[in-house]
Amino acid sequence: MPVNQNPEPWAIRFAQKIHRFGAMKASILFVIFTLIFTLLGSYLLRIAINDEADIEDFISAIFLTMLSAPWVLFFFSELVKQLEQSREHLKDAVTQLERLRAEDVLLNQALQNNIKQLNHEIEQRKNAQLERESVFTDLEREIKDKSEKEQQALRLSTLLRSIIDASPDLIYYRNEEGQFAGCNRVAEQMTGKTEEELIGLTPHQVFEEELARQVVASDHEVLEKNISTTEELWLRFADGKRRNFEMRKVPFFGADNKRLGLLAFGRDVTERKQAENAVAKASKDKTAFIATISHELRTPLNGIVGLSRMLRDTKLNSEQFAWVSTIYASGITLGNIFNDIIDLDRLDRDRLELSLKTISLKDFTSELGSIIELLTDDKGLKFEAVLSEPMPVLVEADGTRLRQILWNLLFNAVKFTQKGKVSLHIEAQNIDSNTSMVSFKVCDTGVGIPQGELAKIFAMYYQVNLPEHQSATGTGIGLAICQQMVSLMHGEISVSSVVGEGTCFTVKLPLAISKRPIQVEELRVTGLQILLVEDIELNVMVAKALLEKLEQHVDVAMTGNEAINMARNKQYDLILLDIQLPDMNGFEVANVLHEESLVEQTSIVALTANVIKTRQEYLDNGMDDVIAKPVKKSRIIEVFNALFTEQPSKPYQPIEEQKDEKLEAILDLDLLQSLVDTIGHEMVKTSVKVFQENIPEYLEILQLNLSANEKDEVCGQAHKIKGAAGSVGLARVQKIANQIQQGDHPAWWQNVHDWVEELHEAAELDLQKLINWLSQQAIDD
């Protein structure tokens, strides 16, 4: 915006005009003007004074004027010049001032803008300061919260570490390079190293080589596949004890989902492992017991059934025939009870199998009915067997199991029926062209079962409480086994009953309709050269008589060595080989015969009184077939015609017991007496006390090594116990430990568990006897 300017002074304007007009011209004009003015002034003055003017007045005026005019002119010129210069300077100053003013205006505007900007910045700074103060306040609060959280995290970390250290589980973690990065106290105890010592080490630097390979292999699987794994490992602690751990390993990831390594958690399952081993041993012992019972009881039963059956085929009067029939039926009943007991053991071990073969339901019913009639006749009951047509001529079924099911039902029906009848009704309904649903209905007119008991009768060992029929009791396992066998055959069993009127059991089984003829009809081969290997005279008599009646030639060997020698001297068509022989078992005999190539053209059929083993186990031991005792004619014919096998059994191997309760057999009295005489009673007593304090740990390590199947460790620990026991005169403990340390014993694994049990028992009992003996010596002294 323009600024109003004041007018320039007259002198400046005058000087500018003179400057424009010219200094010389102005000077001349000024002189002229001065002369005129002087002349005129002089004239007027003189006129005024004298009323007359002289020329001298004009000349003096001109002279004075001319004399003063140059100086006035000079002065005037200098003045004009100075004025012009002043004007120029002033103009320059004004220009400069204008420029400065313009700059000042700009500076002022800039200053105003800067002031505004400064005010804005000051306002922003105020706001920023307020925000900063707010941030500082929030930061202080966050720092306080963080500090509290850090304190809490520290407490939680300390608590977590305490929990991890207090945990009985083994915990460690390793980085991607396979190095330990941390662990808990159990891991420190196991490795014998502190966490600081363990960090940075690899499994190969911590564990024994074999264990390290196992650990690294499973770790590699976890890291390679990013999966978790579970395995069982026997770990040796720094104190030498072994413990079984169930190890769980998982990948370990950080907050950014980057894998850092793996975590390992180990649960000590040593007690569980030992319990499993104990259960397995108990099952093995139970199986051996059942095998013993089966072998020892079936041997005389074989004679009873065989001879009574043969007697029934001779000429007897009616009374004698009834007696023999009762003996025969009783033998069959006892045999079925044995079958129930054996099948109960098989069910416990999930080894009950079916052996299907072609049977005729008509012949099957007739055979079963003939035996049941012996029981019903003995009680004055009526037996009725009915087959409703249409009925498949032949079906595929396990005749032994089916006979066992129906026998249990029919035997119970006879047992709980005092008068009336027992009936077996069989009917069939085709499901399709290949399968028929066959129903077996067993009914009686007996005491009946209360409605509240019907849901319980298939439970194992359950017996209906019938006060008025206390004599009619049983094992309580028959119906339970029947139900499980029926289930194994994919069928169903049901029951209905009315108290005082009777009971009906119905078994429905889907059976395949057979398109092939019955495998065993009649004996198709005679004149066989047979070697019968049997050590029981009664069994020899029954089997030999049956075989000769079937027109076979029979030689008898009573021992395994005798059988081998006879096979070396004569080629036989068939060897009937008893499994239990006085000098060796049947498997060992078969093994020698095969090794010497004595049976390349000879079949070997096992004769066994127990059926614990599976069929495959007999086949794997060189047998071609199996015949269970008591020997049946039908089974002989079946095997001779087709060598068709039934489920075999496990031979009984007696467990040796070496228990001598005499003090001389328990303690080395000579050594003890010598020690007492030599080092004194108190020193011997102190030695025994040290042994008493250490033996529990020795036995624990022995048991753990045995559970881990570490044969060398077991033998080494047994040697240690042997030396310790020998030093304090525990002769029996020393003897048992010596057995255990003999790892080259051919049946070491079969016997070592029993020996260890004996060692535990002997250590406890014999140590007490030793303490008592020492106390007695002190009294005597």
CSV table of N, CA and C in Angstrom, one decimal, residues 87-98 100:
chain,number,residue,atom,x,y,z
A,87,ARG,N,20.4,17.7,-1.9
A,87,ARG,CA,19.2,17.1,-2.4
A,87,ARG,C,19.4,15.6,-2.9
A,88,GLU,N,20.5,15.5,-3.6
A,88,GLU,CA,20.9,14.2,-4.1
A,88,GLU,C,21.1,13.2,-3.0
A,89,HIS,N,21.8,13.7,-2.0
A,89,HIS,CA,22.0,12.9,-0.8
A,89,HIS,C,20.7,12.5,-0.1
A,90,LEU,N,19.9,13.6,-0.1
A,90,LEU,CA,18.6,13.4,0.5
A,90,LEU,C,17.8,12.4,-0.3
A,91,LYS,N,17.9,12.6,-1.6
A,91,LYS,CA,17.1,11.7,-2.5
A,91,LYS,C,17.6,10.2,-2.3
A,92,ASP,N,19.0,10.2,-2.3
A,92,ASP,CA,19.5,8.8,-2.0
A,92,ASP,C,19.1,8.3,-0.7
A,93,ALA,N,19.1,9.2,0.3
A,93,ALA,CA,18.7,8.8,1.6
A,93,ALA,C,17.2,8.4,1.6
A,94,VAL,N,16.5,9.2,0.9
A,94,VAL,CA,15.0,8.9,0.8
A,94,VAL,C,14.8,7.5,0.1
A,95,THR,N,15.6,7.4,-1.0
A,95,THR,CA,15.5,6.1,-1.7
A,95,THR,C,15.9,4.9,-0.8
A,96,GLN,N,17.0,5.2,-0.1
A,96,GLN,CA,17.5,4.2,0.8
A,96,GLN,C,16.5,3.9,1.9
A,97,LEU,N,15.9,5.1,2.4
A,97,LEU,CA,14.9,5.0,3.4
A,97,LEU,C,13.6,4.2,2.9
A,98,GLU,N,13.3,4.6,1.6
A,98,GLU,CA,12.2,3.9,1.0
A,98,GLU,C,12.5,2.4,0.9
A,100,LEU,N,14.7,0.8,2.6
A,100,LEU,CA,14.7,0.2,4.0
A,100,LEU,C,13.3,0.1,4.5
